[in-house]
Amino acid sequence: MPESHGHSAGSTSAASPPATPVGNSASSESRSDERRFRLYTAVVLTAGVVAAVAVSSWLPFEGGTELLWIGPLLAVAFLLAEQLGINVDVRSGISWTISFTEIPLVIGFFIAPFEVVLAAHVIAGISTLLARRVSGRVLYNAGAFLLEITSAFAVAGLVKQAMGAEGMPWVAALAGTLTAPLASTLLALAAVRVLRRRMRIGTALRLTGRILVVGFVNASVGLSGYLVIANEPAAWPLVLAVFLGLAALYWAYSDLLREQRDMEALSDVSLMVARSGQQAAARPASRIDELGKGVDIDEWVTIAERVKDQLAAGRVVLRLRLEPDDVMRSVVVGEPLPPGDAVADDPLMRLPGAHVRHFRITEANPDVRAALLDRGAQEALVVPLRSANQLLGVVEAHDRLSRWRGFGKYDVQLLGTMASHLATSLDNRRLLATLRHDAYHDPLTGLLNRPGFRQVAREPLRERDGAVVLRVDLDVFSTVSDALGYAWADRMVIAAGRRIRDALGQQVPLARLEGASFAALLVDHTPQQAHDTAERLRAELSEPYPVDRLTVEANAMVGYAATVVEETDEPVDVDGMLQRADVAVRATRGGEEVRGYVPSMGQIFMRRFQLVTQFRQSLEDGQVSVHYQPKVSLPGRQVQGVEALVRWQHPEFGKLDPDEFVPAVEAAGLIGALTEFVLEQSLRRVRKWLDEGLRISAAVNLSVRNLADADFPAKVVAALRRFDVPAQLLTFELTESGVMADPQRALPILRELHELGIVLAVDDFGTGYSSLAYLRQLPVDQVKIDKSFVLGMGTDLGDLAVVRSIVELGHSLGLTVVAEGVEEDVARDQLEAMGCDVAQGYLISRPLSEERLEAWLQARTTRSPGRQAETILTLLS
């Protein structure tokens, strides 16, 4: 971008080429701009030469031997005016230099011909550029110098002719002097247009107006000084004092303008970085894995260009580490870096602290000097960008071009403040990227989590018909957690995630949903292709897992759902697809380990959902009732008690089996309400029997969730008191697995119930942990032999041995033994021979409603004599 050096604001010496390209499009644009500027340079230089020849042939050459010292003196005056210039940076990269070249120019009109003034100005201007190491635009600036002086003398000559004056009138000299900065400004504005840089019309007009004002003041001072000294040679000290006062005013004015520009630059850089962070935060969800990885380098190019323009540097280099583990990336604007710019062990990359260092090649130590030579720089401002505990990057500004004395204290202060803003914004950007990454990723595996998968999969599921969601479940996670601890289970989950990633590839969105459950999104897959992929994935996941020194056997189940299952189906959202895939996984429990979703699966789970949502209302409406199955003693065959079993007569689905709705009710957290309902119905029935002189106990099944409720014993006590039922007539049946799922919470509650006098029975004994150690821990009074063993006694000697062992074990521990599933006389007789205490099963009675149970008792039993409170019902033969 061009910078102006020269008469006042206009002589443009484009000090640096366009910004170093980043990317193919930027490189192509840069080359196009360079070709356009070369053509513009040729036009300016040609026009300058032609105009100089024309004006030289038009204006007479007047002068003698005195020109031998006047010419060099003018050249020195122009050179001093250039060197003493005051630089003010202008938007779009134009540097407005308040110089004093109008003073020697206006004097030149009176003391030298056109050719001498032209030569002195061109020599001084080009020498200044070379001294400032501005070599890339010498031809353009030479043409601009020629046009400035040529247009100045042409205008002055025309004014002189119009006035018909002899010699050079001061009006003509003043008009010609103002023409030079005006021509320079027009050339600079044209250069900005050629390079396709933006400058508002209002800014250009204000710049032109300021240039003419400053040029007029300088020309007036020079003209007045010349006229005073020409007529009164002794007045030169006064003229010098006026000149010094004017220079002081210019310096003060330039400082004010610089402060204003510095504030604008700080604001621009801060807004650019903030906008960059906002764009990163608003990046589409499909690119959430790219956050913080520096994909928007063009944003940093714009920031570097703004820093370069404000410092008027030949080159600015931003070295950024946008990720903690990322390599340092370089963004270069201005003069390109020489090849082989190394930063691995560079002293400028290892600076401590976060303040600005100013290095000059003539004053630096050998290491820094070598680093500057590697960059092709004579001086540099370097400032590290740091967060609290790590290096975020480094900002380097090389070779100030707009001042002959190089970077000053204002440049150091400005770069330090900019670097502080950049470091804070970078740190905030990285923090934002980290927070967003954590929000969408699983911390254990680094895969997407459920919200992240939802974000990534939303668009593909909406736009593509061939999208498939896979759901993968490992069925050993809880077992490994219980046996070896969560640390080992976590290692297994990490290993499984890697296997899935390797099997599906890096481009497939993959998420860990929870536990050992994963989800993946396949696009452009037919159902058959999805099934083949699921089979291959299941086979790989089912291979043994070497975890440290152990090898863990595993099994995987895979369910999948396509976006359109049938032609009549409407596409569903991500959550709906995950739910369908989950339904397919649950369907694999039937034996198949890979299943695709079909609508009939959804109907089953929809029915369960309806049952759960309607359960409480069904309790209130009387649809749920309690049936009772009698239990009799052996060998006396007296009725000892009943087991309370829940039944649901649904108005739409009819009679429901407890195995269908109880697990769903338990999973939905409604088992407390169900247990309370069964308990109250059972105690009411026991109270009625007591009022009739019958002493029959009732057994109620407990869930693992009941044993996790610390208030459950208090609720039982309240119910016993409300119905005035002795605790000995209440039995709670519980499974071994339910107790041992969380023994630390269950055992205190069981002990509290046992201390109340409530009978505790272990249900389905023989199918769970079934060991003497567990029985000794549990405060139980009864064990119930699982019906699967009782039913097999007649045909399987193994089952017969198991039943006999349980009876003997129970008796050795002082426990009452109850046999379930007694359906034949042979089984009853075998149990009686073994010494089993109580029998229960279809041989005695099926579960009965209250009314049918009363009829059963009256029809099949007779009362034994004795006190009414101890009346016993005896089963008739």
Coordinates of N, CA, C and O in Angstrom, one line a residue, residues 46 497 633 666 873:
T46 N 6.1 7.8 -17.5 CA 6.1 8.3 -18.9 C 5.5 9.7 -18.9 O 6.0 10.7 -19.6
G497 N -14.3 -47.1 22.2 CA -14.4 -45.9 21.4 C -13.4 -45.9 20.3 O -13.7 -45.5 19.1
S633 N -48.8 -75.0 55.2 CA -47.7 -75.6 55.9 C -47.6 -77.1 55.5 O -48.6 -77.7 55.1
E666 N -41.4 -49.5 37.7 CA -40.2 -49.4 38.5 C -39.2 -48.4 37.9 O -38.6 -47.6 38.5
L873 N -57.0 -72.3 59.8 CA -57.7 -72.9 58.6 C -56.9 -74.1 58.2 O -55.7 -74.0 57.9

